[in-house]
Amino acid sequence: MRSFSSAVKFFGLLIPIIAAPAFASGLISGQELDTQIRQKLETIGLSGTPAVNPKRQFAACSSDLEISPLFGNWKTVSVRCPDEGGWQIAVRTRIE
């Protein structure tokens, strides 16, 4: 019985270690979001510094993120994950 208890404890500690990389790959960092917004701005001839916390985490998106202007200009953009149950946020771009 003692070895069973030890095995349960061992695997109980091992599972989060194994699962952590899989969970982490299911996220998009704020830094990655910043990069994608900057790239989108560059394609239309603009430069900016998106107001995104680089440490913030967003749910991964199996589709490409959709980045579009809000309020008729690029000072604020909508970033949207078009997946079913996806997400959407507004980000100030601080266009230079």
Coordinates of N, CA and C in Angstrom, one line a residue:
M1 N 0.8 -1.2 0.0 CA 0.0 0.0 0.0 C 0.9 1.3 0.0
R2 N 2.0 1.2 0.7 CA 2.9 2.3 0.8 C 3.4 2.7 -0.6
S3 N 3.8 1.7 -1.4 CA 4.4 2.0 -2.7 C 3.3 2.6 -3.7
F4 N 2.0 2.1 -3.5 CA 0.9 2.7 -4.3 C 0.8 4.2 -3.9
S5 N 0.9 4.5 -2.7 CA 0.7 5.9 -2.2 C 1.9 6.8 -2.8
S6 N 3.1 6.2 -2.8 CA 4.3 6.9 -3.3 C 4.1 7.1 -4.8
A7 N 3.6 6.1 -5.5 CA 3.4 6.2 -7.0 C 2.4 7.3 -7.3
V8 N 1.3 7.4 -6.5 CA 0.3 8.4 -6.7 C 0.9 9.8 -6.5
K9 N 1.7 9.9 -5.5 CA 2.3 11.2 -5.2 C 3.3 11.6 -6.4
F10 N 4.1 10.6 -6.8 CA 5.0 10.8 -7.9 C 4.3 11.3 -9.2
F11 N 3.3 10.6 -9.6 CA 2.6 10.9 -10.8 C 1.8 12.2 -10.6
G12 N 1.3 12.5 -9.4 CA 0.6 13.7 -9.1 C 1.5 14.9 -9.3
L13 N 2.8 14.8 -9.0 CA 3.8 15.8 -9.2 C 4.2 15.9 -10.7
L14 N 4.3 14.7 -11.3 CA 4.8 14.7 -12.7 C 3.8 15.2 -13.7
I15 N 2.6 15.0 -13.6 CA 1.6 15.4 -14.6 C 1.6 16.9 -14.8
P16 N 1.7 17.8 -13.8 CA 1.8 19.3 -14.1 C 3.0 19.6 -14.9
I17 N 4.1 18.9 -14.6 CA 5.4 19.2 -15.3 C 5.3 18.8 -16.8
I18 N 4.6 17.7 -17.1 CA 4.5 17.2 -18.4 C 3.4 18.1 -19.2
A19 N 2.4 18.5 -18.5 CA 1.3 19.3 -19.1 C 1.6 20.7 -19.3
A20 N 2.6 21.3 -18.6 CA 2.9 22.7 -18.7 C 3.3 23.1 -20.1
P21 N 4.2 22.4 -20.8 CA 4.5 22.9 -22.2 C 3.3 22.8 -23.1
A22 N 2.4 21.8 -22.9 CA 1.2 21.8 -23.8 C 0.3 22.9 -23.5
F23 N 0.1 23.3 -22.2 CA -0.7 24.4 -21.9 C -0.1 25.7 -22.4
A24 N 1.2 25.9 -22.2 CA 1.9 27.1 -22.6 C 1.7 27.3 -24.2
S25 N 1.7 26.2 -24.9 CA 1.6 26.4 -26.4 C 0.2 26.8 -26.8
G26 N -0.7 26.7 -25.8 CA -2.1 27.1 -26.1 C -2.3 28.6 -25.8
L27 N -1.2 29.3 -25.7 CA -1.3 30.8 -25.4 C -0.6 31.6 -26.4
I28 N -1.0 32.9 -26.6 CA -0.3 33.9 -27.4 C 0.1 34.9 -26.4
S29 N 1.4 35.3 -26.4 CA 1.9 36.3 -25.5 C 1.5 37.7 -26.0
G30 N 1.5 38.6 -25.1 CA 1.3 40.0 -25.4 C 2.4 40.5 -26.4
Q31 N 3.6 39.9 -26.2 CA 4.8 40.3 -27.1 C 4.5 39.9 -28.5
E32 N 3.9 38.6 -28.7 CA 3.6 38.2 -30.0 C 2.4 39.0 -30.6
L33 N 1.5 39.4 -29.8 CA 0.4 40.3 -30.3 C 1.0 41.6 -30.8
D34 N 1.9 42.2 -30.0 CA 2.5 43.4 -30.3 C 3.2 43.3 -31.7
T35 N 4.0 42.2 -31.9 CA 4.7 42.0 -33.1 C 3.7 41.9 -34.3
Q36 N 2.6 41.2 -34.2 CA 1.6 41.1 -35.3 C 1.0 42.4 -35.6
I37 N 0.7 43.2 -34.6 CA 0.1 44.5 -34.8 C 1.1 45.4 -35.5
R38 N 2.3 45.4 -35.1 CA 3.4 46.2 -35.8 C 3.5 45.8 -37.2
Q39 N 3.5 44.5 -37.5 CA 3.6 44.0 -38.9 C 2.4 44.5 -39.7
K40 N 1.3 44.4 -39.2 CA 0.1 44.9 -39.9 C 0.2 46.4 -40.2
L41 N 0.6 47.2 -39.2 CA 0.8 48.6 -39.4 C 1.8 48.9 -40.5
E42 N 2.9 48.1 -40.5 CA 3.9 48.3 -41.6 C 3.4 48.0 -43.0
T43 N 2.5 47.0 -43.1 CA 2.0 46.7 -44.4 C 1.1 47.9 -45.0
I44 N 0.7 48.8 -44.2 CA -0.1 49.9 -44.7 C 0.7 51.2 -44.5
G45 N 2.0 51.1 -44.3 CA 2.9 52.3 -44.3 C 2.8 53.1 -43.0
L46 N 2.4 52.4 -41.9 CA 2.4 53.1 -40.6 C 3.3 52.5 -39.6
S47 N 3.7 53.2 -38.6 CA 4.5 52.7 -37.5 C 3.9 53.1 -36.2
G48 N 4.0 52.2 -35.2 CA 3.3 52.5 -33.9 C 3.9 51.6 -32.8
T49 N 3.5 51.9 -31.6 CA 3.9 51.2 -30.4 C 2.6 50.7 -29.7
P50 N 2.2 49.5 -30.1 CA 0.9 49.0 -29.5 C 1.0 49.0 -27.9
A51 N -0.1 49.3 -27.3 CA -0.2 49.3 -25.8 C -0.7 48.0 -25.4
V52 N 0.2 47.0 -25.4 CA 0.0 45.6 -25.0 C 1.0 45.2 -24.0
N53 N 0.6 44.7 -22.8 CA 1.5 44.2 -21.8 C 2.2 43.0 -22.4
P54 N 3.5 43.0 -22.6 CA 4.2 41.8 -23.2 C 4.0 40.5 -22.4
K55 N 3.7 40.6 -21.1 CA 3.5 39.5 -20.2 C 2.1 38.9 -20.2
R56 N 1.2 39.7 -20.8 CA -0.2 39.2 -20.8 C -0.3 38.0 -21.7
Q57 N -1.2 37.1 -21.4 CA -1.4 35.9 -22.2 C -2.8 35.9 -22.8
F58 N -3.0 35.4 -24.0 CA -4.2 35.3 -24.7 C -4.4 33.9 -25.1
A59 N -5.6 33.4 -25.2 CA -5.9 32.1 -25.7 C -5.4 31.9 -27.2
A60 N -4.8 30.8 -27.5 CA -4.2 30.6 -28.8 C -5.4 30.6 -29.8
C61 N -5.1 30.9 -31.1 CA -6.0 30.9 -32.1 C -5.6 30.0 -33.3
S62 N -6.4 29.1 -33.7 CA -6.0 28.2 -34.8 C -6.0 28.9 -36.1
S63 N -6.7 30.0 -36.2 CA -6.8 30.8 -37.4 C -5.9 32.0 -37.3
D64 N -5.6 32.7 -38.4 CA -4.8 33.9 -38.3 C -5.6 35.0 -37.6
L65 N -4.9 35.8 -36.8 CA -5.6 36.9 -36.1 C -6.1 37.9 -37.1
E66 N -7.2 38.5 -36.9 CA -7.7 39.6 -37.8 C -7.5 40.9 -37.1
I67 N -6.7 41.8 -37.7 CA -6.4 43.1 -37.2 C -7.0 44.1 -38.1
S68 N -7.8 45.0 -37.5 CA -8.5 46.0 -38.3 C -8.7 47.3 -37.6
P69 N -8.8 48.4 -38.3 CA -9.0 49.7 -37.6 C -10.3 49.8 -36.8
L70 N -10.3 50.6 -35.7 CA -11.5 50.9 -35.0 C -11.8 52.4 -35.2
F71 N -13.0 52.8 -35.1 CA -13.4 54.2 -35.1 C -12.9 54.9 -36.4
G72 N -12.7 54.2 -37.5 CA -12.4 54.8 -38.7 C -10.9 55.2 -38.9
N73 N -10.0 54.8 -38.0 CA -8.6 55.0 -38.2 C -7.8 53.9 -37.4
W74 N -6.5 54.0 -37.6 CA -5.6 53.0 -37.0 C -5.0 53.3 -35.7
K75 N -5.5 54.4 -35.0 CA -5.1 54.8 -33.7 C -5.4 53.7 -32.7
T76 N -6.5 53.0 -32.9 CA -7.0 51.9 -32.1 C -7.3 50.8 -33.1
V77 N -6.9 49.6 -32.8 CA -7.2 48.5 -33.7 C -8.0 47.4 -32.9
S78 N -8.8 46.7 -33.7 CA -9.5 45.5 -33.1 C -8.6 44.3 -33.5
V79 N -8.3 43.5 -32.5 CA -7.6 42.2 -32.7 C -8.6 41.1 -32.4
R80 N -8.9 40.3 -33.4 CA -9.9 39.3 -33.2 C -9.4 37.9 -33.6
C81 N -9.7 36.9 -32.8 CA -9.5 35.5 -33.1 C -10.8 35.0 -33.7
P82 N -10.9 34.7 -35.0 CA -12.1 34.3 -35.6 C -12.6 32.9 -35.4
D83 N -11.8 32.1 -34.5 CA -12.3 30.8 -34.2 C -13.6 30.8 -33.5
E84 N -14.3 29.7 -33.6 CA -15.6 29.6 -32.8 C -15.2 29.7 -31.3
G85 N -15.9 30.6 -30.6 CA -15.6 30.8 -29.2 C -14.3 31.7 -29.0
G86 N -13.9 32.3 -30.1 CA -12.7 33.1 -30.1 C -12.8 34.4 -29.2
W87 N -11.9 35.3 -29.4 CA -11.9 36.5 -28.5 C -11.6 37.7 -29.4
Q88 N -11.9 38.9 -28.8 CA -11.6 40.2 -29.5 C -11.2 41.2 -28.4
I89 N -10.2 42.0 -28.8 CA -9.8 43.1 -27.9 C -9.5 44.3 -28.7
A90 N -9.5 45.5 -28.1 CA -9.1 46.7 -28.7 C -7.8 47.1 -28.1
V91 N -6.9 47.6 -29.0 CA -5.5 48.0 -28.6 C -5.2 49.3 -29.2
R92 N -4.7 50.2 -28.4 CA -4.2 51.5 -28.8 C -2.9 51.3 -29.5
T93 N -2.7 51.9 -30.7 CA -1.4 51.7 -31.4 C -0.4 52.7 -31.2
R94 N -0.7 53.9 -30.7 CA 0.2 55.0 -30.5 C 1.0 55.2 -31.8
I95 N 0.3 55.5 -32.9 CA 0.9 55.7 -34.2 C 1.9 56.8 -34.1
E96 N 3.0 56.7 -34.7 CA 4.1 57.7 -34.7 C 4.0 58.5 -36.0

